[in-house]
Amino acid sequence: MESFDPGQPLAVSLRAVALTHLDAAIESARAIATEPGPAIHAVRKRIKQLRGLLRLVRPGLGDRFTPLDDALRAVAHTLAPLREAEVLVQSVALLSREAGEPFQPLQAWAAKRLARKTAQRVPAALSAATLAGLEALRERVPAWHLDGDDTTILATGLARPVRQCRKGLETVRARRDIEALHDLRRQVKYHGMHCALLAPALPRDMAARIALANRIGDALGTDHDLADLVNRLARGGGKIAPKKTRRRAIRLARGIGKRLQEQAIADARILFRERPKALARQLDGYPDARLVRHA
């Protein structure tokens, strides 16, 4: 994952990292026409990293943050239906591996749904629309600038998702619903991205922290995908699969999800024992950041 260069003004590093992500996303977008599944996943991953990047420097962007974030979200939104259909196929495959049986009616249903979504959205047209959105964003990057002291911007940006994760942990203790868990996952992922961006500048090794954040994010992501599958199976009735098959799949998915939730929450308690201000204070010595002018 890309990182900031602590020897450069923050705005310079911001633009460099943003261009790296956008160029990679544009390259993947060109492949949507021929390989929609992996290409869409790659584009959406880069967009998430870009949104995480913007959140870290949000204090220095001010009112400029929301239009940029909205533009990235709009590009991701156009790709969501196909990605969700592919994730459904993957969720059924996970159940099949766990159960040691193929769940053939569910596999057939998920595969047909993916084929239908692909036909509805015409990958070539989707590729062109995605490229247009990403290239328009790329043209704006050279004008990106930040207001304020680099160290203050980063300390504030780093602390925000940590604070939200600590609140999120309290929320999921009170009500472990799908939205509360999804919100927690999103903030954990942002925190992991921020640690990776700042790793060269922080005085302690961030590798273990980043790995733990990724593990939490992956666990809660799979749990969310399984919860979505459960909801679809509960609503879909016999047109998806026989009742016995659906009941077995729902029971298995809920069991896996519960284990993943317990693992993720235990890991998150470890990751966020430290208060936001204590973590942010490590940036007091952000190398050279206070000795150079913003670009």
PDB file of N, CA and C in Angstrom, residues 11 23 48 62 65 85 101 125 133 136 161 186 200 227 244 248 267 278:
ATOM      1  N   ALA A  11       0.799  18.122   1.163  1.00  0.00           N
ATOM      2  CA  ALA A  11       0.003  18.268  -0.057  1.00  0.00           C
ATOM      3  C   ALA A  11       0.662  17.573  -1.241  1.00  0.00           C
ATOM      4  N   ASP A  23      -4.559   6.244 -11.193  1.00  0.00           N
ATOM      5  CA  ASP A  23      -4.001   5.601 -12.387  1.00  0.00           C
ATOM      6  C   ASP A  23      -4.261   4.097 -12.372  1.00  0.00           C
ATOM      7  N   LYS A  48     -12.074   2.985  -2.462  1.00  0.00           N
ATOM      8  CA  LYS A  48     -12.099   2.970  -0.991  1.00  0.00           C
ATOM      9  C   LYS A  48     -10.809   3.548  -0.420  1.00  0.00           C
ATOM     10  N   GLY A  62     -11.203  21.031   4.264  1.00  0.00           N
ATOM     11  CA  GLY A  62     -12.363  21.855   4.591  1.00  0.00           C
ATOM     12  C   GLY A  62     -13.545  21.537   3.700  1.00  0.00           C
ATOM     13  N   PHE A  65     -13.689  18.791   0.777  1.00  0.00           N
ATOM     14  CA  PHE A  65     -13.746  17.345   1.002  1.00  0.00           C
ATOM     15  C   PHE A  65     -15.014  16.718   0.424  1.00  0.00           C
ATOM     16  N   ALA A  85     -23.695  -8.733  -6.790  1.00  0.00           N
ATOM     17  CA  ALA A  85     -24.093 -10.022  -7.357  1.00  0.00           C
ATOM     18  C   ALA A  85     -22.937 -11.016  -7.312  1.00  0.00           C
ATOM     19  N   GLU A 101     -20.799 -29.561   1.252  1.00  0.00           N
ATOM     20  CA  GLU A 101     -21.796 -29.960   0.252  1.00  0.00           C
ATOM     21  C   GLU A 101     -22.009 -28.794  -0.708  1.00  0.00           C
ATOM     22  N   ALA A 125     -20.237  -0.542 -21.638  1.00  0.00           N
ATOM     23  CA  ALA A 125     -20.786   0.770 -21.282  1.00  0.00           C
ATOM     24  C   ALA A 125     -20.401   1.148 -19.855  1.00  0.00           C
ATOM     25  N   GLY A 133     -15.710   9.045 -15.161  1.00  0.00           N
ATOM     26  CA  GLY A 133     -15.720   9.580 -13.801  1.00  0.00           C
ATOM     27  C   GLY A 133     -14.336   9.655 -13.189  1.00  0.00           C
ATOM     28  N   ALA A 136     -12.103  12.364 -14.944  1.00  0.00           N
ATOM     29  CA  ALA A 136     -12.494  13.714 -14.520  1.00  0.00           C
ATOM     30  C   ALA A 136     -11.901  14.041 -13.149  1.00  0.00           C
ATOM     31  N   PRO A 161     -11.277   8.470  13.035  1.00  0.00           N
ATOM     32  CA  PRO A 161     -11.863   7.126  12.960  1.00  0.00           C
ATOM     33  C   PRO A 161     -11.606   6.283  14.204  1.00  0.00           C
ATOM     34  N   ARG A 186     -16.331  -0.073   8.479  1.00  0.00           N
ATOM     35  CA  ARG A 186     -15.877   1.016   7.612  1.00  0.00           C
ATOM     36  C   ARG A 186     -14.819   1.876   8.305  1.00  0.00           C
ATOM     37  N   PRO A 200       5.736   5.233   7.477  1.00  0.00           N
ATOM     38  CA  PRO A 200       7.137   5.671   7.465  1.00  0.00           C
ATOM     39  C   PRO A 200       7.435   6.804   8.444  1.00  0.00           C
ATOM     40  N   ALA A 227     -24.878 -11.906   6.090  1.00  0.00           N
ATOM     41  CA  ALA A 227     -26.154 -11.359   6.562  1.00  0.00           C
ATOM     42  C   ALA A 227     -27.030 -10.952   5.385  1.00  0.00           C
ATOM     43  N   LYS A 244     -36.008 -26.624   2.966  1.00  0.00           N
ATOM     44  CA  LYS A 244     -35.002 -27.324   3.769  1.00  0.00           C
ATOM     45  C   LYS A 244     -33.599 -26.801   3.464  1.00  0.00           C
ATOM     46  N   ARG A 248     -31.191 -24.661   6.117  1.00  0.00           N
ATOM     47  CA  ARG A 248     -29.841 -25.130   6.454  1.00  0.00           C
ATOM     48  C   ARG A 248     -28.811 -24.046   6.136  1.00  0.00           C
ATOM     49  N   ASP A 267     -10.860  -8.533  18.648  1.00  0.00           N
ATOM     50  CA  ASP A 267      -9.693  -7.882  18.042  1.00  0.00           C
ATOM     51  C   ASP A 267      -9.794  -6.362  18.131  1.00  0.00           C
ATOM     52  N   ALA A 278      -3.703   9.733  22.296  1.00  0.00           N
ATOM     53  CA  ALA A 278      -2.415   9.076  22.536  1.00  0.00           C
ATOM     54  C   ALA A 278      -1.794   8.603  21.227  1.00  0.00           C
TER      55      ALA A 278
END
